Amino acid sequence: MKKPTPKIGRAELAILQYVVENHPVTVREVADHMAETTGQARTTVLTLMERLRSKKLLARRKSKGVNRYSPKVSKNELMNTLVNDFVDGVLGGSVSPFLAYLTEQATLDENEIRELRRLVDQLPSTESTDE
């Protein structure tokens, strides 16, 4: 059975997403990005990165005297965790509001629609086979 991904806050999420997209990265690289986008100080970024490392979501490796961080989760795993947390926490476990959003408000291209249809076709049927 797969071990659940630890819960993370918004600030941790922003850092983890940056690391997933740009790894391996130094604290300086992440801090520069976060300073531009959120105004977070380098010390805050370092604290959050070490927290993510203690949650086993980031790995740290010294290279040429500098610590470099890489994700221990793939982008796909991260997205699955975020969607699961959103559906469970915000939508109370129901995907219906999310599907309503997709059909009523989201702008989907043909490839996204095809992919959604493919995924729906893979859903297990709840129909009874008794006649």
Coordinates of C-alpha atoms in Angstrom, one line a residue:
M1 CA 0.0 0.0 0.0
K2 CA 1.3 3.4 -0.9
K3 CA 2.3 5.7 2.0
P4 CA 0.2 8.9 2.1
T5 CA 2.0 12.2 1.2
P6 CA 2.2 14.4 4.3
K7 CA 0.0 17.5 4.4
I8 CA 1.7 20.7 3.3
G9 CA 0.7 24.4 3.6
R10 CA 0.5 26.9 0.8
A11 CA 4.0 28.3 1.3
E12 CA 5.5 24.9 1.3
L13 CA 3.5 24.0 -1.8
A14 CA 4.8 27.0 -3.7
I15 CA 8.3 26.0 -2.9
L16 CA 7.8 22.4 -3.7
Q17 CA 6.2 23.3 -7.1
Y18 CA 9.2 25.5 -7.9
V19 CA 11.6 22.7 -7.0
V20 CA 9.7 20.1 -9.0
E21 CA 9.8 22.4 -12.0
N22 CA 13.5 23.5 -11.7
H23 CA 15.5 20.9 -9.8
P24 CA 18.2 20.5 -8.7
V25 CA 18.1 24.0 -7.1
T26 CA 19.9 25.8 -4.3
V27 CA 18.3 27.7 -1.5
R28 CA 19.5 30.9 -3.1
E29 CA 17.7 30.1 -6.4
V30 CA 14.5 29.3 -4.6
A31 CA 14.8 32.3 -2.3
D32 CA 15.4 34.7 -5.3
H33 CA 12.2 33.3 -7.0
M34 CA 10.1 33.5 -3.8
A35 CA 11.3 37.0 -3.0
E36 CA 10.1 38.1 -6.5
T37 CA 6.8 36.3 -6.4
T38 CA 5.8 36.3 -2.7
G39 CA 8.2 38.6 -0.9
Q40 CA 9.4 35.7 1.4
A41 CA 12.8 36.1 3.0
R42 CA 15.7 33.7 2.4
T43 CA 15.5 32.5 6.0
T44 CA 11.8 31.7 5.6
V45 CA 12.5 29.8 2.4
L46 CA 15.3 27.8 4.0
T47 CA 13.0 26.9 7.0
L48 CA 10.3 25.8 4.6
M49 CA 12.7 23.8 2.5
E50 CA 14.1 22.0 5.5
R51 CA 10.5 21.3 6.7
L52 CA 9.8 19.7 3.3
R53 CA 12.9 17.7 3.6
S54 CA 11.9 16.4 7.1
K55 CA 8.5 15.4 5.5
K56 CA 10.6 13.4 3.0
L57 CA 9.3 15.5 0.0
L58 CA 12.7 17.0 -0.8
A59 CA 16.2 15.5 -0.9
R60 CA 19.4 17.5 -0.2
R61 CA 22.7 16.7 -1.7
K62 CA 26.0 18.7 -1.5
S63 CA 27.6 19.3 -4.8
K64 CA 30.8 21.5 -5.1
G65 CA 30.2 22.8 -1.6
V66 CA 26.6 23.9 -2.2
N67 CA 23.5 22.1 -1.1
R68 CA 21.2 21.3 -4.0
Y69 CA 17.6 20.2 -3.5
S70 CA 15.5 17.8 -5.6
P71 CA 12.0 16.6 -5.2
K72 CA 11.4 13.1 -3.8
V73 CA 7.9 13.1 -5.5
S74 CA 7.2 13.4 -9.2
K75 CA 5.1 16.2 -10.6
N76 CA 2.3 13.7 -11.2
E77 CA 2.4 12.5 -7.6
L78 CA 2.3 16.1 -6.4
M79 CA -0.7 16.9 -8.6
N80 CA -2.5 13.8 -7.5
T81 CA -2.0 14.7 -3.9
L82 CA -3.2 18.2 -4.4
V83 CA -6.3 17.1 -6.2
N84 CA -7.0 14.5 -3.5
D85 CA -6.5 17.0 -0.7
F86 CA -8.8 19.5 -2.6
V87 CA -11.6 17.0 -3.2
D88 CA -11.4 15.6 0.3
G89 CA -10.9 18.9 2.2
V90 CA -12.7 21.5 0.2
L91 CA -15.4 19.4 -1.6
G92 CA -16.1 17.0 1.2
G93 CA -15.1 14.0 -1.0
S94 CA -17.5 14.8 -3.8
V95 CA -16.2 15.3 -7.3
S96 CA -19.5 16.6 -8.6
P97 CA -18.8 20.3 -8.0
F98 CA -15.4 19.9 -9.8
L99 CA -17.1 18.2 -12.8
A100 CA -19.7 20.9 -12.8
Y101 CA -16.9 23.5 -13.0
L102 CA -15.3 21.6 -15.9
T103 CA -18.5 21.5 -17.9
E104 CA -19.8 25.0 -17.1
Q105 CA -16.8 27.3 -16.6
A106 CA -13.5 25.7 -17.6
T107 CA -12.0 26.3 -21.1
L108 CA -10.8 22.9 -22.3
D109 CA -9.1 22.2 -25.6
E110 CA -9.8 19.1 -27.7
N111 CA -6.8 17.2 -26.2
E112 CA -8.0 17.8 -22.7
I113 CA -11.6 16.8 -23.5
R114 CA -10.2 13.6 -25.2
E115 CA -8.1 12.8 -22.1
L116 CA -11.1 13.4 -19.7
R117 CA -13.2 11.0 -21.8
R118 CA -10.5 8.4 -21.7
L119 CA -10.2 8.7 -18.0
V120 CA -14.0 8.5 -17.5
D121 CA -14.0 5.4 -19.7
Q122 CA -11.5 3.8 -17.3
L123 CA -13.7 4.4 -14.2
P124 CA -14.9 1.1 -12.7
S125 CA -18.6 0.5 -13.3
T126 CA -20.9 0.4 -10.3
E127 CA -23.7 -1.4 -12.3
S128 CA -24.7 -4.7 -10.9
T129 CA -24.1 -7.7 -13.2
D130 CA -27.2 -9.5 -11.7
E131 CA -30.2 -9.8 -14.0

